[in-house]
CSV table of C-alpha atoms and ligand atoms in Angstrom, one decimal:
chain,number,residue,atom,x,y,z
A,162,MET,CA,12.3,-11.9,-15.3
A,163,ILE,CA,9.0,-12.2,-13.4
A,164,ARG,CA,7.4,-8.8,-12.8
A,165,GLY,CA,7.2,-7.8,-9.1
A,166,LYS,CA,4.1,-6.9,-7.2
A,167,PHE,CA,2.9,-3.5,-6.4
A,168,ILE,CA,1.7,-3.0,-2.8
A,169,THR,CA,0.4,0.2,-1.3
A,170,LEU,CA,-0.2,1.4,2.2
A,171,GLU,CA,-3.0,3.9,2.9
A,172,GLY,CA,-4.7,5.6,5.7
A,173,THR,CA,-5.4,9.0,7.3
A,174,GLU,CA,-2.7,10.9,9.2
A,175,GLY,CA,-0.8,9.2,12.0
A,176,VAL,CA,-2.1,5.7,11.6
A,177,GLY,CA,1.4,4.2,11.5
A,178,LYS,CA,2.1,3.8,7.8
A,179,SER,CA,5.9,4.3,8.0
A,180,THR,CA,6.5,1.8,10.8
A,181,ASN,CA,4.4,-0.8,9.1
A,182,LEU,CA,6.0,-0.2,5.7
A,183,LEU,CA,9.3,-1.3,7.3
A,184,PHE,CA,7.6,-4.3,8.8
A,185,LEU,CA,6.3,-5.2,5.4
A,186,LYS,CA,9.7,-4.9,3.9
A,187,ASP,CA,11.3,-7.2,6.5
A,188,PHE,CA,8.5,-9.7,6.2
A,189,LEU,CA,9.0,-10.0,2.4
A,190,GLU,CA,12.8,-9.9,2.5
A,191,HIS,CA,12.8,-12.7,5.0
A,192,ARG,CA,11.1,-14.6,2.3
A,193,LYS,CA,13.8,-13.6,-0.2
A,194,ILE,CA,11.5,-11.2,-2.1
A,195,PRO,CA,13.5,-8.1,-3.2
A,196,THR,CA,11.7,-4.8,-2.3
A,197,VAL,CA,11.8,-1.2,-3.2
A,198,ILE,CA,10.3,1.3,-0.7
A,199,THR,CA,8.9,4.6,-2.0
A,200,ARG,CA,6.2,7.1,-1.3
A,201,GLU,CA,3.7,9.5,-2.8
A,202,PRO,CA,3.6,12.3,-3.4
A,203,GLY,CA,7.4,11.9,-4.1
A,204,GLY,CA,9.8,9.2,-5.0
A,205,THR,CA,11.8,11.1,-7.6
A,206,LEU,CA,13.7,14.4,-7.5
A,207,LEU,CA,10.9,16.3,-9.2
A,208,ALA,CA,8.1,14.5,-7.5
A,209,GLU,CA,9.7,15.3,-4.1
A,210,LYS,CA,9.8,19.0,-5.1
A,211,ILE,CA,6.1,18.8,-5.9
A,212,ARG,CA,5.6,17.1,-2.5
A,213,HIS,CA,7.2,20.0,-0.9
A,214,LEU,CA,4.9,22.4,-2.7
A,215,LEU,CA,1.9,20.4,-1.7
A,216,LEU,CA,2.7,20.1,2.0
A,217,ASP,CA,4.1,23.6,2.6
A,218,PRO,CA,1.7,25.2,5.1
A,219,ASP,CA,3.0,28.7,4.2
A,220,SER,CA,2.1,28.3,0.5
A,221,GLU,CA,-0.3,30.7,-1.3
A,222,THR,CA,-3.8,29.2,-1.4
A,223,ILE,CA,-3.6,26.2,-3.7
A,224,THR,CA,-6.8,25.6,-5.7
A,225,GLU,CA,-8.3,22.2,-5.6
A,226,THR,CA,-7.7,21.7,-9.3
A,227,ALA,CA,-4.0,22.7,-9.0
A,228,GLU,CA,-3.7,20.3,-6.0
A,229,LEU,CA,-5.2,17.4,-8.0
A,230,LEU,CA,-3.0,18.1,-11.0
A,231,LEU,CA,0.2,18.4,-8.9
A,232,VAL,CA,-0.6,15.1,-7.3
A,233,PHE,CA,-0.9,13.4,-10.7
A,234,ALA,CA,2.1,15.3,-12.1
A,235,ALA,CA,4.3,13.8,-9.3
A,236,ARG,CA,2.7,10.4,-9.9
A,237,ALA,CA,3.5,10.5,-13.7
A,238,GLN,CA,7.2,11.0,-12.8
A,239,HIS,CA,7.1,8.4,-10.1
A,240,ILE,CA,5.6,5.7,-12.3
A,241,LYS,CA,7.9,6.3,-15.2
A,242,HIS,CA,11.2,6.6,-13.3
A,243,VAL,CA,10.7,4.4,-10.2
A,244,ILE,CA,7.7,2.2,-10.0
A,245,GLU,CA,7.6,0.7,-13.5
A,246,PRO,CA,11.4,0.1,-13.8
A,247,ALA,CA,11.5,-1.5,-10.3
A,248,LEU,CA,8.5,-3.8,-11.1
A,249,ALA,CA,10.1,-4.8,-14.4
A,250,GLN,CA,13.3,-5.8,-12.6
A,251,GLY,CA,11.3,-8.2,-10.4
A,252,ASN,CA,11.2,-6.0,-7.3
A,253,TRP,CA,8.1,-5.7,-5.2
A,254,VAL,CA,7.3,-2.0,-4.8
A,255,LEU,CA,6.1,-1.0,-1.4
A,256,CYS,CA,4.5,2.5,-1.7
A,257,ASP,CA,3.4,4.8,1.1
A,258,ARG,CA,0.2,6.0,-0.5
A,259,PHE,CA,-1.0,6.0,-4.1
A,260,THR,CA,-4.1,6.8,-6.0
A,261,ASP,CA,-6.5,5.6,-3.3
A,262,ALA,CA,-5.2,8.7,-1.4
A,263,THR,CA,-6.3,10.9,-4.3
A,264,TYR,CA,-9.9,9.4,-4.1
A,265,ALA,CA,-9.8,9.9,-0.3
A,266,TYR,CA,-8.2,13.4,0.0
A,267,GLN,CA,-9.1,15.2,-3.3
A,268,GLY,CA,-12.3,13.2,-3.9
A,269,GLY,CA,-13.6,12.9,-0.3
A,270,GLY,CA,-11.7,15.7,1.5
A,271,ARG,CA,-11.9,18.3,-1.2
A,272,ASN,CA,-15.1,17.1,-2.9
A,273,MET,CA,-13.5,17.0,-6.4
A,274,LYS,CA,-15.5,15.1,-9.0
A,275,ILE,CA,-14.7,11.3,-8.9
A,276,SER,CA,-15.1,11.1,-12.7
A,277,THR,CA,-12.2,13.6,-13.1
A,278,ILE,CA,-10.0,11.6,-10.8
A,279,GLU,CA,-11.0,8.4,-12.7
A,280,TRP,CA,-10.1,10.1,-16.0
A,281,LEU,CA,-6.7,11.2,-14.7
A,282,GLU,CA,-6.0,7.7,-13.2
A,283,THR,CA,-6.7,6.0,-16.6
A,284,THR,CA,-4.7,8.6,-18.6
A,285,ILE,CA,-1.7,8.7,-16.4
A,286,GLN,CA,-1.5,5.2,-15.1
A,287,GLY,CA,-2.8,3.2,-18.1
A,288,PRO,CA,-3.4,-0.3,-16.6
A,289,LEU,CA,-1.2,0.2,-13.6
A,290,ARG,CA,-3.1,-0.5,-10.3
A,291,PRO,CA,-1.8,-1.8,-7.0
A,292,ASP,CA,-1.9,-5.6,-6.6
A,293,LEU,CA,-2.6,-5.3,-2.9
A,294,THR,CA,-3.5,-2.3,-0.7
A,295,LEU,CA,-3.4,-2.3,3.1
A,296,LEU,CA,-5.8,0.3,4.5
A,297,LEU,CA,-4.8,1.2,8.0
A,298,ASP,CA,-7.9,2.5,9.6
A,299,ALA,CA,-8.3,4.2,13.0
A,300,PRO,CA,-10.6,6.9,14.4
A,301,ILE,CA,-9.4,10.3,13.3
A,302,GLU,CA,-8.6,11.6,16.8
A,303,VAL,CA,-6.1,8.8,17.4
A,304,GLY,CA,-4.0,9.6,14.3
A,305,MET,CA,-4.3,13.4,14.7
A,306,ASP,CA,-2.9,13.1,18.2
A,307,ARG,CA,0.2,11.3,16.8
A,308,ALA,CA,0.6,13.7,13.9
A,309,GLN,CA,0.5,16.7,16.3
A,310,LYS,CA,3.2,15.2,18.5
A,311,ARG,CA,5.5,15.0,15.4
A,312,GLY,CA,5.8,18.8,15.3
A,313,LYS,CA,4.7,21.6,12.9
A,314,LEU,CA,1.6,20.5,10.9
A,315,ASP,CA,1.9,20.4,7.1
A,316,ARG,CA,-0.8,21.9,4.8
A,317,PHE,CA,-3.0,18.7,5.0
A,318,GLU,CA,-2.5,18.0,8.7
A,319,ALA,CA,-3.6,21.6,9.4
A,320,GLU,CA,-7.1,20.7,8.0
A,321,ARG,CA,-10.1,20.4,10.3
A,322,LEU,CA,-11.5,17.2,11.8
A,323,VAL,CA,-14.5,17.2,9.4
A,324,PHE,CA,-12.0,17.1,6.4
A,325,PHE,CA,-10.4,14.0,7.8
A,326,GLU,CA,-13.8,12.4,8.5
A,327,ARG,CA,-14.6,12.8,4.8
A,328,VAL,CA,-11.2,11.4,3.9
A,329,ARG,CA,-11.7,8.4,6.1
A,330,ARG,CA,-15.2,7.8,4.7
A,331,ALA,CA,-13.8,8.0,1.2
A,332,TYR,CA,-11.1,5.4,2.0
A,333,LEU,CA,-13.8,3.1,3.4
A,334,LEU,CA,-15.8,3.5,0.2
A,335,GLN,CA,-12.7,2.6,-1.8
A,336,LEU,CA,-12.5,-0.6,0.3
A,337,GLU,CA,-16.2,-1.3,-0.4
A,338,LEU,CA,-15.6,-0.8,-4.2
A,339,ASN,CA,-12.4,-2.9,-4.3
A,340,PRO,CA,-12.8,-5.7,-1.8
A,341,GLU,CA,-10.4,-8.0,-3.7
A,342,ARG,CA,-7.5,-5.6,-3.7
A,343,ILE,CA,-7.9,-3.6,-0.5
A,344,LYS,CA,-7.5,-5.2,2.9
A,345,LEU,CA,-8.6,-3.4,6.0
A,346,ILE,CA,-6.1,-3.3,8.9
A,347,LYS,CA,-7.5,-2.0,12.2
A,348,ALA,CA,-4.8,0.4,13.3
A,349,ASN,CA,-6.1,1.4,16.7
A,350,GLN,CA,-4.8,-1.8,18.4
A,351,ASP,CA,-1.3,-2.5,19.8
A,352,LEU,CA,1.5,-2.5,17.3
A,353,PRO,CA,2.1,-6.3,17.5
A,354,ASP,CA,-1.6,-6.9,16.8
A,355,VAL,CA,-1.5,-4.5,13.8
A,356,GLN,CA,1.5,-6.3,12.5
A,357,ARG,CA,-0.1,-9.7,13.0
A,358,SER,CA,-3.0,-8.5,10.8
A,359,ILE,CA,-0.6,-7.3,8.2
A,360,ALA,CA,1.3,-10.6,8.2
A,361,ASP,CA,-2.0,-12.5,7.9
A,362,ALA,CA,-3.1,-10.4,4.9
A,363,LEU,CA,0.4,-11.0,3.3
A,364,ARG,CA,0.3,-14.7,3.8
A,365,VAL,CA,-3.1,-14.9,2.0
A,366,PHE,CA,-1.7,-12.7,-0.8
A,367,LEU,CA,1.4,-14.9,-1.2
A,368,ARG,CA,-0.7,-18.2,-1.5
B,1065,TMP,P1,2.2,11.6,4.2
B,1065,TMP,O1,2.6,10.7,3.1
B,1065,TMP,O2,3.4,12.0,5.0
B,1065,TMP,O3,1.1,11.1,5.0
B,1065,TMP,O4,1.7,13.0,3.6
B,1065,TMP,C1,1.3,13.2,2.3
B,1065,TMP,C2,0.1,14.0,2.3
B,1065,TMP,O5,-0.4,14.2,1.0
B,1065,TMP,C3,-1.1,13.4,3.1
B,1065,TMP,O6,-1.7,14.4,3.9
B,1065,TMP,C4,-2.1,13.1,2.0
B,1065,TMP,C5,-1.7,13.9,0.9
B,1065,TMP,N1,-2.0,13.3,-0.4
B,1065,TMP,C6,-3.1,13.7,-1.2
B,1065,TMP,O7,-3.8,14.6,-0.8
B,1065,TMP,N2,-3.4,13.1,-2.4
B,1065,TMP,C7,-2.6,12.0,-2.9
B,1065,TMP,O8,-2.9,11.5,-3.9
B,1065,TMP,C8,-1.5,11.6,-2.1
B,1065,TMP,C9,-0.6,10.5,-2.6
B,1065,TMP,C10,-1.2,12.2,-0.9
C-alpha cells in the first residue's frame, strides 16, 4: 500500500477554506485519488470536544498556555486515530488547518514562544508534517466581514483586528520559512480564480 499525502489548508478567518477544501476533494477524486477530509482542532470525538472548549465565547478566561496545550492535545488524538491510519491506508488526508495555525494563532496572535511550539510539534507529531500546504491569504477586513455574516462570533473570531494582523503576518512568515511546502493562494479574487490557482498548485504537486 502506498502511503497517501497529507495536504493542509490554512488562512485567517473567512478566507474560504471550507469551500476550497471541497474543491480540492473533487479535484483529487476526479483523478481517482481517495481522500479523507478532516479539520483541526477536531476530527475525533475527544478532539471535537476540545474544539468546543477552545471556541466557546462564554468560557472562563483560557490562559495562553492552556490554549496551546489544548490545541496539541486535540492534535495528538487526531494524528493517532484519524490522520496516520488514513495515510497508511493510502488515502490523501485533506485537513482544514494544522500546526501552521498554531504558529500563526498561538505564536503570532498570542505571542507564545516559538521554541515551545517547536518542541510540542516534534514531541507530538514525530516526523509527521504536511506534504503540501495551501495558504489562503486575504486582507483581514475581507475575511472578518464574511465571518461576521456567519452569525455569533466564536472565541477567536471575537479577537481584535490587530490580533488577526499578527496571525496573518505569522502565516506569511511560515510561508517564507517553508517555501517548498507552503503555496500562497490569493483569496481576495473571484472564486473561479482562487480555484484556478489551487488547481495549478495541485498540478505542480502531482507531477
Ligand atoms: P475554524 O477552523 O473554523 O477556522 O476555527 C478554528 C479556530 O481555531 C480558528 O480561529 C483558529 C484556531 N486555531 C488555533 O488557534 N490554533 C490551532 O492550532 C488551530 C488548528 C486552530
